[in-house]
Short mmCIF file of C-alpha atoms and ligand atoms in Angstrom, two decimals:
data_model
loop_
_atom_site.label_atom_id
_atom_site.label_comp_id
_atom_site.label_asym_id
_atom_site.label_seq_id
_atom_site.Cartn_x
_atom_site.Cartn_y
_atom_site.Cartn_z
CA MET A 1 10.73 31.16 41.54
CA ARG A 2 11.43 31.11 37.99
CA GLY A 3 12.29 33.44 35.47
CA GLY A 4 15.42 35.77 35.59
CA ALA A 5 18.22 36.51 38.00
CA ARG A 6 16.06 39.10 40.16
CA GLY A 7 17.89 40.45 42.80
CA VAL A 8 21.40 39.16 41.77
CA PRO A 9 24.06 41.78 41.51
CA ARG A 10 25.34 42.42 37.97
CA TRP A 11 28.84 41.75 38.86
CA ARG A 12 27.82 38.30 40.31
CA ARG A 13 26.03 37.29 37.02
CA ALA A 14 28.90 38.62 34.84
CA ARG A 15 30.92 36.40 37.27
CA PHE A 16 29.26 33.22 36.37
CA ALA A 17 28.88 33.83 32.87
CA ALA A 18 32.78 34.70 32.60
CA ARG A 19 33.44 31.46 33.87
CA GLY A 20 31.32 29.67 31.03
CA GLY A 21 28.03 28.87 32.70
CA ARG A 22 24.50 29.97 31.56
CA TRP A 23 21.74 29.92 33.85
CA SER A 24 18.22 29.54 33.26
CA SER A 25 16.56 30.78 36.66
CA VAL A 26 17.43 31.45 40.08
CA ILE A 27 15.29 31.14 43.43
CA ALA A 28 16.40 34.45 45.07
CA GLY A 29 19.59 37.06 45.08
CA PRO A 30 22.47 36.23 47.21
CA ARG A 31 23.02 37.72 50.70
CA ALA A 32 26.39 37.87 52.46
CA SER A 33 26.77 35.14 55.54
CA ILE A 34 29.99 34.06 57.21
CA HIS A 35 29.89 30.50 57.46
CA ALA A 36 28.23 28.90 53.96
CA LYS A 37 30.35 25.91 54.19
CA ARG A 38 32.37 24.21 56.72
CA PRO A 39 34.52 21.23 55.97
CA LEU A 40 35.79 18.73 58.46
CA ILE A 41 36.78 15.09 58.87
CA LYS A 42 38.06 11.95 60.87
CA VAL A 43 41.07 9.71 60.46
CA ASP A 44 41.88 5.91 60.72
CA SER A 45 44.90 3.55 60.39
CA VAL A 46 44.28 1.63 57.21
CA SER A 47 46.29 -0.65 54.80
CA LEU A 48 46.31 -1.12 51.16
CA ARG A 49 44.84 -4.52 50.31
CA VAL A 50 44.99 -5.73 46.63
CA TRP A 51 43.19 -7.89 44.18
CA ARG A 52 44.61 -9.09 40.86
CA ARG A 53 43.65 -9.14 37.20
CA PRO A 54 46.72 -10.83 35.55
CA ASP A 55 44.95 -10.22 31.82
CA ARG A 56 44.62 -6.64 32.56
CA VAL A 57 48.40 -6.53 34.22
CA ARG A 58 49.93 -7.81 31.23
CA ARG A 59 48.00 -6.07 28.68
CA ARG A 60 48.27 -2.41 30.36
CA ARG A 61 52.08 -2.66 30.63
CA GLY A 62 53.93 -0.51 28.40
CA GLY A 63 52.86 2.96 29.99
CA MET A 64 49.73 5.36 30.08
CA ASN A 65 50.93 7.27 27.55
CA ASN A 66 52.06 4.83 25.17
CA PRO A 67 49.90 5.71 21.67
CA ALA A 68 49.57 2.12 21.06
CA GLN A 69 47.35 2.00 24.03
CA ARG A 70 45.37 4.67 23.14
CA PRO A 71 41.35 3.52 23.15
CA VAL A 72 39.53 3.58 19.69
CA ALA A 73 35.65 4.19 19.82
CA ALA A 74 34.88 2.16 16.80
CA ALA A 75 31.34 1.76 15.18
CA GLY A 76 30.06 -1.73 16.22
CA ALA A 77 31.84 -3.20 19.29
CA VAL A 78 33.76 -1.28 21.63
CA ASP A 79 36.49 -2.49 24.01
CA PHE A 80 35.32 -0.40 27.16
CA ASP A 81 38.20 -2.08 29.31
CA ARG A 82 40.35 0.18 27.59
CA TYR A 83 39.25 3.24 29.00
CA ILE A 84 39.58 2.35 32.67
CA ASP A 85 43.32 1.30 33.69
CA ASP A 86 42.43 -0.68 36.93
CA ARG A 87 45.26 -2.30 38.35
CA ILE A 88 44.98 -1.61 42.06
CA GLU A 89 47.47 -4.47 42.75
CA GLU A 90 50.37 -2.13 40.99
CA GLY A 91 48.97 0.85 42.83
CA VAL A 92 47.42 2.17 39.46
CA PHE A 93 43.89 3.44 38.83
CA ALA A 94 43.72 5.73 35.60
CA VAL A 95 40.90 6.90 33.51
CA HIS A 96 41.21 7.71 29.71
CA ARG A 97 40.26 11.53 28.98
CA ASP A 98 38.60 10.31 25.65
CA ILE A 99 35.76 9.22 27.93
CA PHE A 100 35.26 12.96 28.36
CA ARG A 101 35.49 13.81 25.10
CA ASP A 102 34.61 11.13 22.66
CA GLU A 103 31.04 12.03 20.92
CA SER A 104 30.38 8.62 20.02
CA LEU A 105 30.86 7.25 23.71
CA PHE A 106 28.40 9.91 24.74
CA GLU A 107 25.50 8.26 22.86
CA LEU A 108 26.41 4.79 24.33
CA GLU A 109 26.45 6.36 27.88
CA MET A 110 22.90 7.69 27.10
CA LYS A 111 21.59 4.32 26.00
CA TYR A 112 23.68 1.91 28.09
CA ILE A 113 23.56 4.06 31.40
CA PHE A 114 20.95 6.52 31.64
CA GLU A 115 18.29 5.04 29.60
CA SER A 116 19.04 1.36 30.78
CA ASN A 117 19.05 1.67 34.65
CA TRP A 118 17.70 3.60 37.54
CA VAL A 119 18.09 7.39 37.40
CA PHE A 120 16.94 10.12 40.05
CA LEU A 121 13.51 11.74 38.84
CA CYS A 122 12.62 14.12 41.45
CA HIS A 123 11.76 14.59 44.89
CA ALA A 124 8.41 13.56 46.34
CA SER A 125 7.83 16.96 47.64
CA GLN A 126 8.03 18.26 44.29
CA VAL A 127 4.82 16.37 43.41
CA ALA A 128 3.08 16.22 46.86
CA ALA A 129 -0.43 17.06 46.16
CA PRO A 130 -2.94 14.96 43.83
CA HIS A 131 -2.56 16.33 40.22
CA ASP A 132 0.74 17.85 40.83
CA PHE A 133 3.48 17.23 37.98
CA TYR A 134 6.97 17.82 37.37
CA THR A 135 8.56 17.29 33.80
CA THR A 136 12.10 15.92 33.49
CA HIS A 137 14.09 13.51 31.47
CA ILE A 138 15.74 9.86 31.41
CA GLY A 139 18.61 10.27 29.53
CA ARG A 140 17.43 11.77 26.15
CA GLN A 141 13.85 11.09 26.85
CA PRO A 142 11.15 13.28 28.04
CA VAL A 143 9.32 12.12 31.02
CA LEU A 144 6.10 13.23 32.81
CA VAL A 145 5.74 12.69 36.62
CA THR A 146 2.45 13.20 37.88
CA ARG A 147 0.18 12.34 40.97
CA ASN A 148 -3.02 11.15 39.78
CA GLY A 149 -6.36 11.74 41.48
CA ALA A 150 -5.92 8.96 44.12
CA GLY A 151 -2.52 10.53 44.87
CA GLU A 152 -0.44 7.60 43.32
CA LEU A 153 2.94 8.68 41.76
CA LYS A 154 3.10 8.11 37.87
CA ALA A 155 5.61 8.26 35.18
CA PHE A 156 4.95 8.79 31.35
CA LEU A 157 6.93 9.45 28.41
CA ASN A 158 6.22 12.97 27.91
CA THR A 159 4.95 12.40 24.14
CA CYS A 160 1.65 12.99 22.48
CA THR A 161 0.43 9.54 21.20
CA HIS A 162 -1.18 11.49 18.33
CA LYS A 163 1.96 12.94 16.48
CA GLY A 164 4.70 13.06 19.01
CA SER A 165 4.65 16.73 20.49
CA LEU A 166 5.75 17.14 23.98
CA VAL A 167 2.08 16.75 26.03
CA CYS A 168 3.56 18.95 28.86
CA LEU A 169 5.49 21.80 28.34
CA THR A 170 5.86 23.24 31.72
CA ARG A 171 8.32 22.46 34.18
CA ALA A 172 5.78 21.88 37.37
CA GLY A 173 2.48 22.57 38.62
CA ASN A 174 -0.98 21.22 39.26
CA ARG A 175 -3.00 20.03 36.35
CA LYS A 176 -6.08 17.37 36.30
CA PHE A 177 -5.70 17.50 32.41
CA HIS A 178 -2.80 17.77 29.92
CA SER A 179 -3.79 19.16 26.67
CA CYS A 180 -1.41 18.92 23.66
CA THR A 181 -0.71 22.42 22.05
CA TYR A 182 -0.46 20.91 18.77
CA HIS A 183 -4.24 19.33 17.77
CA GLY A 184 -5.66 19.35 21.50
CA TRP A 185 -5.89 15.81 22.44
CA THR A 186 -6.05 15.54 26.21
CA PHE A 187 -4.78 13.32 28.98
CA ASP A 188 -5.54 13.11 32.68
CA SER A 189 -3.15 13.00 35.32
CA ALA A 190 -3.30 9.44 34.94
CA GLY A 191 -2.05 9.22 31.73
CA ARG A 192 -5.34 8.48 30.01
CA CYS A 193 -6.41 9.81 26.91
CA VAL A 194 -9.73 11.65 27.76
CA SER A 195 -10.29 13.73 24.59
CA ILE A 196 -9.46 13.55 20.81
CA LYS A 197 -10.79 16.87 19.33
CA ASP A 198 -13.54 16.42 16.86
CA HIS A 199 -13.24 12.68 17.48
CA ALA A 200 -16.88 11.86 16.34
CA GLU A 201 -15.99 13.60 12.78
CA ALA A 202 -12.65 11.97 12.22
CA ALA A 203 -13.78 8.81 10.34
CA TYR A 204 -11.26 6.54 12.22
CA THR A 205 -11.48 2.82 11.49
CA PRO A 206 -12.45 0.24 14.27
CA ALA A 207 -8.88 -1.00 14.15
CA PHE A 208 -7.82 2.80 15.01
CA GLU A 209 -10.37 3.06 17.96
CA ALA A 210 -9.51 -0.37 19.27
CA ASN A 211 -5.88 1.14 19.78
CA GLY A 212 -5.17 2.33 22.99
CA HIS A 213 -4.11 6.13 22.73
CA ASP A 214 -3.04 6.70 26.56
CA LEU A 215 0.30 7.89 27.37
CA GLN A 216 2.95 5.33 27.47
CA ALA A 217 4.14 4.47 31.17
CA VAL A 218 7.64 4.69 32.10
CA PRO A 219 8.63 0.63 32.68
CA LYS A 220 9.87 1.10 36.18
CA LEU A 221 9.02 3.96 38.74
CA GLY A 222 10.07 3.39 42.41
CA GLU A 223 10.67 5.83 45.59
CA TYR A 224 13.01 5.47 48.69
CA ARG A 225 12.10 7.70 51.52
CA GLY A 226 10.85 10.50 48.95
CA TRP A 227 13.48 10.11 46.44
CA VAL A 228 11.58 9.09 43.26
CA PHE A 229 13.48 7.21 40.67
CA ALA A 230 12.68 5.54 37.12
CA SER A 231 13.91 3.31 34.53
CA LEU A 232 13.33 2.74 30.92
CA ASN A 233 14.34 -0.87 31.59
CA PRO A 234 11.70 -3.16 32.62
CA ASP A 235 14.32 -5.83 33.40
CA VAL A 236 16.46 -3.51 36.23
CA VAL A 237 17.00 -4.78 39.34
CA PRO A 238 14.97 -3.43 42.48
CA LEU A 239 15.42 -0.25 43.59
CA GLU A 240 16.65 -1.09 46.83
CA GLN A 241 19.07 -3.31 45.49
CA HIS A 242 20.10 -0.83 43.06
CA LEU A 243 20.65 2.13 45.97
CA GLY A 244 22.31 -0.71 48.42
CA ASP A 245 24.63 1.00 51.30
CA ALA A 246 23.52 4.69 49.82
CA ARG A 247 20.32 4.17 51.59
CA VAL A 248 22.14 4.57 55.07
CA PHE A 249 23.19 7.84 53.75
CA ILE A 250 19.72 8.89 52.46
CA ASP A 251 18.36 7.50 55.80
CA LEU A 252 20.69 10.02 57.77
CA LEU A 253 19.71 12.94 55.30
CA VAL A 254 16.19 12.15 55.82
CA GLU A 255 15.94 11.50 59.61
CA GLN A 256 17.44 14.52 60.58
CA ALA A 257 14.11 16.26 60.46
CA PRO A 258 11.16 14.51 62.57
CA ASP A 259 8.85 15.75 60.02
CA GLY A 260 11.33 14.53 57.03
CA MET A 261 13.07 16.87 54.32
CA GLU A 262 11.84 18.78 51.24
CA LEU A 263 13.34 20.86 48.33
CA VAL A 264 12.47 24.45 48.63
CA ARG A 265 10.09 25.28 45.96
CA GLY A 266 11.23 26.73 42.98
CA ASN A 267 13.69 26.22 39.94
CA ALA A 268 17.41 27.20 39.82
CA SER A 269 19.16 25.83 36.79
CA TYR A 270 21.95 26.22 34.72
CA THR A 271 24.31 24.40 31.97
CA PHE A 272 28.02 24.58 31.88
CA PRO A 273 30.19 23.40 28.86
CA GLY A 274 31.57 20.45 30.32
CA ASN A 275 31.32 16.50 30.35
CA TRP A 276 28.81 15.31 32.95
CA LYS A 277 31.27 13.09 34.92
CA LEU A 278 33.15 16.23 35.83
CA GLN A 279 30.15 16.98 37.97
CA VAL A 280 29.82 13.42 39.01
CA GLU A 281 33.60 13.85 40.74
CA ASN A 282 33.60 17.57 41.66
CA CYS A 283 30.53 17.32 44.33
CA LEU A 284 32.83 14.77 46.30
CA ASP A 285 36.32 16.39 45.49
CA GLY A 286 37.62 17.81 48.52
CA TYR A 287 41.03 18.56 46.91
CA HIS A 288 39.72 21.56 44.99
CA LEU A 289 38.23 23.42 47.70
CA ASN A 290 41.00 25.50 48.95
CA ILE A 291 42.37 26.51 45.46
CA ALA A 292 39.30 26.64 43.06
CA HIS A 293 37.09 28.23 46.03
CA LYS A 294 40.24 30.38 47.73
CA GLY A 295 38.09 33.37 46.65
CA PHE A 296 35.16 32.24 49.03
CA ILE A 297 37.76 31.43 51.77
CA GLU A 298 39.40 34.64 51.39
CA ILE A 299 35.97 36.58 51.34
CA THR A 300 35.10 34.74 54.58
CA ARG A 301 38.37 35.66 56.53
CA ARG A 302 37.36 39.25 55.59
CA ARG A 303 34.26 38.96 56.70
CA ILE A 304 35.00 37.85 59.97
CA ALA A 305 37.80 40.42 60.35
CA ARG A 306 35.31 43.02 59.75
CA ALA A 307 32.95 41.90 62.13
CA GLY A 308 35.70 41.84 64.75
CA ALA A 309 34.40 40.93 68.32
CA ALA A 310 31.01 40.56 66.97
CA TYR A 311 31.75 37.49 65.05
CA LYS A 312 30.17 34.65 66.86
CA GLY A 313 30.75 31.79 64.20
CA PRO A 314 33.24 29.00 63.81
CA ASP A 315 37.32 29.08 63.75
CA ILE A 316 37.68 29.67 60.13
CA GLU A 317 41.40 28.39 60.00
CA ALA A 318 39.79 25.04 61.96
CA MET A 319 37.27 25.13 59.26
CA PHE A 320 39.73 24.35 56.44
CA GLY A 321 42.49 22.99 58.63
CA GLU A 322 44.58 20.81 56.43
CA ASN A 323 44.73 18.13 59.00
CA LEU A 324 40.95 17.88 59.43
CA LYS A 325 39.93 14.02 59.46
CA THR A 326 38.46 13.13 56.29
CA GLY A 327 37.17 9.60 54.65
CA SER A 328 35.19 8.16 51.84
CA PHE A 329 33.36 5.11 50.90
CA GLY A 330 33.45 3.68 47.16
CA LEU A 331 30.11 1.90 47.37
CA LYS A 332 28.44 -0.80 44.91
CA ASN A 333 26.60 0.15 41.98
CA GLY A 334 28.54 3.41 41.43
CA HIS A 335 27.56 5.43 44.55
CA ALA A 336 30.18 7.41 46.69
CA LEU A 337 30.35 9.18 49.59
CA PHE A 338 32.84 11.73 51.01
CA PHE A 339 32.73 12.60 54.82
CA THR A 340 34.55 15.10 56.94
CA GLU A 341 34.47 15.34 60.62
CA ASN A 342 33.15 19.05 61.50
CA PRO A 343 35.15 20.49 63.75
CA ALA A 344 32.54 23.12 65.27
CA PRO A 345 29.24 20.70 65.22
CA GLU A 346 27.82 23.39 67.79
CA PHE A 347 27.10 25.98 64.86
CA ARG A 348 24.79 23.62 63.03
CA PRO A 349 21.14 24.14 63.44
CA LEU A 350 20.80 20.41 64.56
CA TRP A 351 22.83 20.95 67.63
CA SER A 352 20.29 22.38 69.86
CA GLN A 353 18.30 18.77 69.21
CA ARG A 354 21.15 16.75 69.76
CA GLU A 355 19.58 15.23 72.76
CA GLN A 356 16.29 14.33 70.74
CA LEU A 357 18.40 13.19 67.88
CA ALA A 358 20.07 10.80 70.09
CA ALA A 359 16.83 9.50 71.63
CA ARG A 360 15.44 9.18 68.32
CA LEU A 361 17.87 7.75 66.26
CA GLY A 362 20.55 6.60 68.48
CA ALA A 363 23.96 7.95 69.56
CA GLY A 364 25.64 6.65 66.46
CA ARG A 365 23.45 7.92 64.04
CA ALA A 366 23.14 11.07 65.53
CA LYS A 367 26.90 11.54 65.63
CA TRP A 368 27.18 10.87 61.94
CA LEU A 369 24.39 13.78 61.41
CA LEU A 370 26.03 16.39 63.54
CA GLN A 371 29.77 15.84 63.57
CA TYR A 372 30.44 14.55 60.11
CA GLY A 373 29.42 16.31 56.91
CA ARG A 374 28.64 14.05 53.90
CA ASN A 375 28.45 14.51 50.11
CA LEU A 376 26.73 11.65 48.72
CA THR A 377 26.78 10.89 44.88
CA VAL A 378 23.94 8.29 43.95
CA PHE A 379 25.18 7.14 40.33
CA PRO A 380 24.56 8.58 37.86
CA ASN A 381 22.40 11.72 38.30
CA VAL A 382 21.94 12.72 41.86
CA GLN A 383 23.86 14.08 44.53
CA CYS A 384 23.33 15.58 47.84
CA THR A 385 25.49 17.74 50.16
CA ASP A 386 24.80 17.83 53.97
CA ASN A 387 28.28 19.34 54.99
CA ALA A 388 27.71 22.57 56.88
CA VAL A 389 24.53 24.38 58.09
CA ILE A 390 22.72 23.60 55.09
CA GLY A 391 22.19 21.08 52.19
CA GLN A 392 21.97 20.84 48.78
CA PHE A 393 20.35 18.54 46.02
CA ARG A 394 21.94 18.63 42.58
CA VAL A 395 20.38 16.77 39.48
CA LEU A 396 22.53 16.64 36.48
CA ARG A 397 21.45 15.93 33.10
CA PRO A 398 23.87 15.22 30.22
CA LEU A 399 23.05 17.21 27.11
CA GLY A 400 26.02 16.62 24.90
CA THR A 401 29.53 15.39 25.56
CA ALA A 402 30.48 18.89 26.64
CA LEU A 403 27.21 20.19 27.80
CA THR A 404 25.54 19.50 30.98
CA GLU A 405 22.28 20.68 32.78
CA MET A 406 22.29 21.07 36.51
CA GLU A 407 18.98 21.64 38.71
CA ILE A 408 19.84 22.58 41.93
CA TYR A 409 17.74 22.81 45.33
CA CYS A 410 18.17 23.99 48.77
CA TRP A 411 17.28 20.85 51.06
CA VAL A 412 15.53 21.69 54.11
CA PRO A 413 13.26 20.41 57.27
CA VAL A 414 9.78 20.20 56.67
CA GLY A 415 8.08 22.79 59.15
CA GLU A 416 11.24 24.76 59.61
CA PRO A 417 10.83 27.95 61.79
CA PRO A 418 10.58 30.76 59.13
CA ALA A 419 13.45 32.69 60.76
CA ALA A 420 15.77 29.45 60.57
CA ARG A 421 14.48 28.79 57.07
CA ARG A 422 15.52 32.56 56.25
CA GLN A 423 18.80 31.93 57.58
CA ARG A 424 19.63 28.84 55.80
CA LEU A 425 18.28 30.29 52.47
CA ARG A 426 20.78 33.08 52.54
CA GLN A 427 23.66 30.92 53.50
CA TYR A 428 22.48 28.28 50.53
CA GLU A 429 22.53 31.63 48.16
CA ASP A 430 26.15 32.56 49.62
CA PHE A 431 28.07 29.52 48.59
CA PHE A 432 25.88 27.06 46.74
CA ASN A 433 23.62 29.15 44.37
CA ILE A 434 24.20 29.98 40.74
CA SER A 435 25.41 33.21 41.75
CA SER A 436 27.00 32.30 44.89
CA THR A 437 30.64 32.81 45.63
CA GLY A 438 31.19 28.92 44.86
CA THR A 439 29.39 27.46 42.51
CA PRO A 440 30.98 29.91 39.60
CA ASP A 441 34.46 28.56 40.58
CA ASP A 442 33.16 24.95 39.73
CA VAL A 443 31.91 25.96 36.53
CA GLY A 444 35.10 27.82 35.35
CA ALA A 445 36.96 24.73 36.33
CA TYR A 446 34.55 22.56 34.36
CA ARG A 447 35.01 24.64 31.44
CA ASN A 448 38.74 24.81 31.64
CA CYS A 449 38.82 20.90 32.26
CA GLN A 450 36.49 20.35 28.97
CA GLU A 451 39.00 22.69 26.79
CA GLY A 452 42.26 21.36 28.47
CA LEU A 453 40.91 17.92 27.62
CA GLN A 454 40.84 18.68 23.76
CA ALA A 455 44.78 18.06 23.78
CA ARG A 456 44.38 14.56 22.27
CA ALA A 457 47.85 13.96 22.18
CA VAL A 458 47.62 13.41 25.90
CA ASP A 459 45.89 9.98 26.88
CA TRP A 460 45.37 9.35 30.56
CA LEU A 461 44.11 11.64 33.43
CA HIS A 462 46.45 11.26 36.64
CA GLY A 463 43.67 12.32 38.82
CA HIS A 464 42.21 9.03 40.62
CA GLY A 465 45.74 8.13 42.44
CA ARG A 466 45.47 10.22 45.84
CA GLY A 467 44.69 7.83 48.67
CA LEU A 468 45.55 4.86 47.20
CA LYS A 469 48.11 3.81 49.77
CA SER A 470 45.21 4.58 52.71
CA MET A 471 42.43 2.65 50.88
CA VAL A 472 41.16 -0.57 52.01
CA ARG A 473 39.11 -3.12 49.95
CA GLY A 474 35.81 -3.27 51.98
CA ALA A 475 34.73 -1.75 55.19
CA ASN A 476 37.14 0.00 57.74
CA ASP A 477 36.14 1.24 61.02
CA TYR A 478 34.05 4.12 59.97
CA ALA A 479 32.33 1.51 57.47
CA ARG A 480 31.96 -0.90 60.74
CA GLU A 481 30.31 1.55 62.51
CA LEU A 482 27.79 2.25 59.85
CA GLY A 483 27.09 -1.34 59.31
CA ILE A 484 27.76 -0.91 55.54
CA GLU A 485 30.04 -2.79 53.00
CA PRO A 486 31.57 -0.50 50.54
CA GLU A 487 33.65 -1.69 47.62
CA THR A 488 36.45 0.60 49.30
CA SER A 489 37.06 2.68 52.16
CA SER A 490 39.66 5.33 52.60
CA ALA A 491 40.53 7.76 55.62
CA GLY A 492 42.88 10.34 56.23
CA PRO A 493 43.61 14.03 56.64
CA LEU A 494 42.10 16.76 54.49
CA ASN A 495 45.24 17.13 52.63
CA MET A 496 45.26 13.52 51.49
CA SER A 497 42.12 14.50 49.79
CA ASP A 498 41.19 10.86 48.76
CA GLU A 499 40.17 10.22 45.15
CA THR A 500 39.86 6.45 45.37
CA LEU A 501 36.16 7.04 45.93
CA PHE A 502 35.73 8.26 42.13
CA HIS A 503 36.64 4.57 41.20
CA ALA A 504 33.27 3.39 42.28
CA ASN A 505 31.92 5.60 39.60
CA TYR A 506 34.26 4.37 36.86
CA ARG A 507 33.57 0.68 37.70
CA GLN A 508 29.82 1.24 37.61
CA TRP A 509 30.72 3.23 34.28
CA LEU A 510 32.44 0.08 32.78
CA ARG A 511 29.94 -2.55 34.13
CA LEU A 512 27.07 -0.69 32.60
CA MET A 513 28.54 0.09 29.23
CA LYS A 514 29.74 -3.73 28.66
CA GLU A 515 26.47 -4.92 29.78
CA GLY A 516 24.44 -2.81 27.78
CA GLN A 517 26.90 -3.72 24.76
CA ARG A 518 26.20 -7.29 25.74
CA ARG A 519 22.37 -6.80 25.62
CA ALA A 520 22.59 -4.80 22.34
CA ARG A 521 24.66 -7.86 20.72
CA ASP A 522 22.35 -10.43 21.90
CA ALA A 523 19.53 -8.43 20.28
CA GLY A 524 21.34 -8.37 17.13
CA GLU A 525 21.88 -4.61 17.19
CA LEU A 526 25.51 -4.53 16.49
CA GLY A 527 27.45 -5.12 13.35
S1 FES B 601 0.54 16.01 18.47
FE1 FES B 601 -0.45 15.95 20.28
S2 FES B 601 -2.68 16.18 19.53
FE2 FES B 601 -1.44 16.26 17.70
FE1 FE2 B 602 33.78 23.29 44.27
#
């Protein structure tokens, strides 16, 4: 449901706000639960392989905090290479702090990353029926996703062809026609302009009449297993190529229910005062779990103690054990996956269906579904977790260098029995929802990072080096088991807390920024 924090205790609202967050609406109020999040893992023996970039090695030597090495985001051409210190052959990967705080870089990110490549728009279940619609953005540009009368998915720029007003002001719904609230021009669910108010009296010229007045379609629209993506760039690579090995993990998410998965209806959104890349990293960051979320862990321990012999859930100490096995993949095109082995898969709702799952999907895929929790980033703006009894869908929208909007959803099997759905929602609310015991911790961390990053005398982050000695370039045994070819693979105990999977995000950031600048230069847009 939309509209306010109904049912949310005042202390939780205050806690969320105190950490710097602002919410727009919530699905429902939180309830207590004893096993809302369950980390896990798996181990592997790996070795570090290297690749050399001699030109970069020479240029970087001199220290990460040498002021002479600081990047400069000048007007005109920008040397984007200077923001990412990628010297894996020397055991170094570092990200310059300016990419989180430089206003001029933010505008270029919108143009070269979000508005030139595939971005996630919505899930098909949000526009399931003819004339359903959903409004969102590609970068800074407003978009209206609709199903026409024939049930075909369409996406248009949400701007009236008359004088530019938003045509649809509502987040989601079902309408055959969208009537502009300024002068009343009306468009159908196929984007056609079907009515111009007082058209006969308008004294338009034949040239005006000959012009089309329909909504402008988004050049590229694609769907993979219900995940809807679009691009403003007509020359973007095919969607399946863009998704690459991320498809394997989308498949795993989708295939866990015989009738597919959907997002719970309703809208939960909030903003946080931080850069969007903080969210990209955090969703796959196992390192912060028992520090930033120590309150959640302590609450869980107390609930278990209070329940005493009545407690029937998993062993909390095993769930957060520092030697739990974990791994990660840095996938091509900026996507990444973090996985943990679940020490108590028998508590997953899917456990009772393990034999059917193995028969339907094969033993290997069923094992990955049941025994590994997975956090997936599809770069740049959608993330999905399936790491406990529940799953969450997160869609991020950068609003500014230090302001990001989040849309979050509970991700559920279609046709789930009502009792199981209720249990899932309560558990979702407990850790993931805005007013939960978990999300406010992350919002607080983003705010603190963004404020700390204003210390401009400090140049480089030291937050991308964990796991480097365990990382291999290409596939490890886990990747081979899945049949994927990641850029990098890593495995180790939970307390290794790999950070190499984020390298994929930043390598793609660098590729897209350089490609975008090259296109702009070719188009004569740079001085
Ligand atoms: S701006 Fe839409 S009808 Fe005038
Ligand atoms: Fe977190």
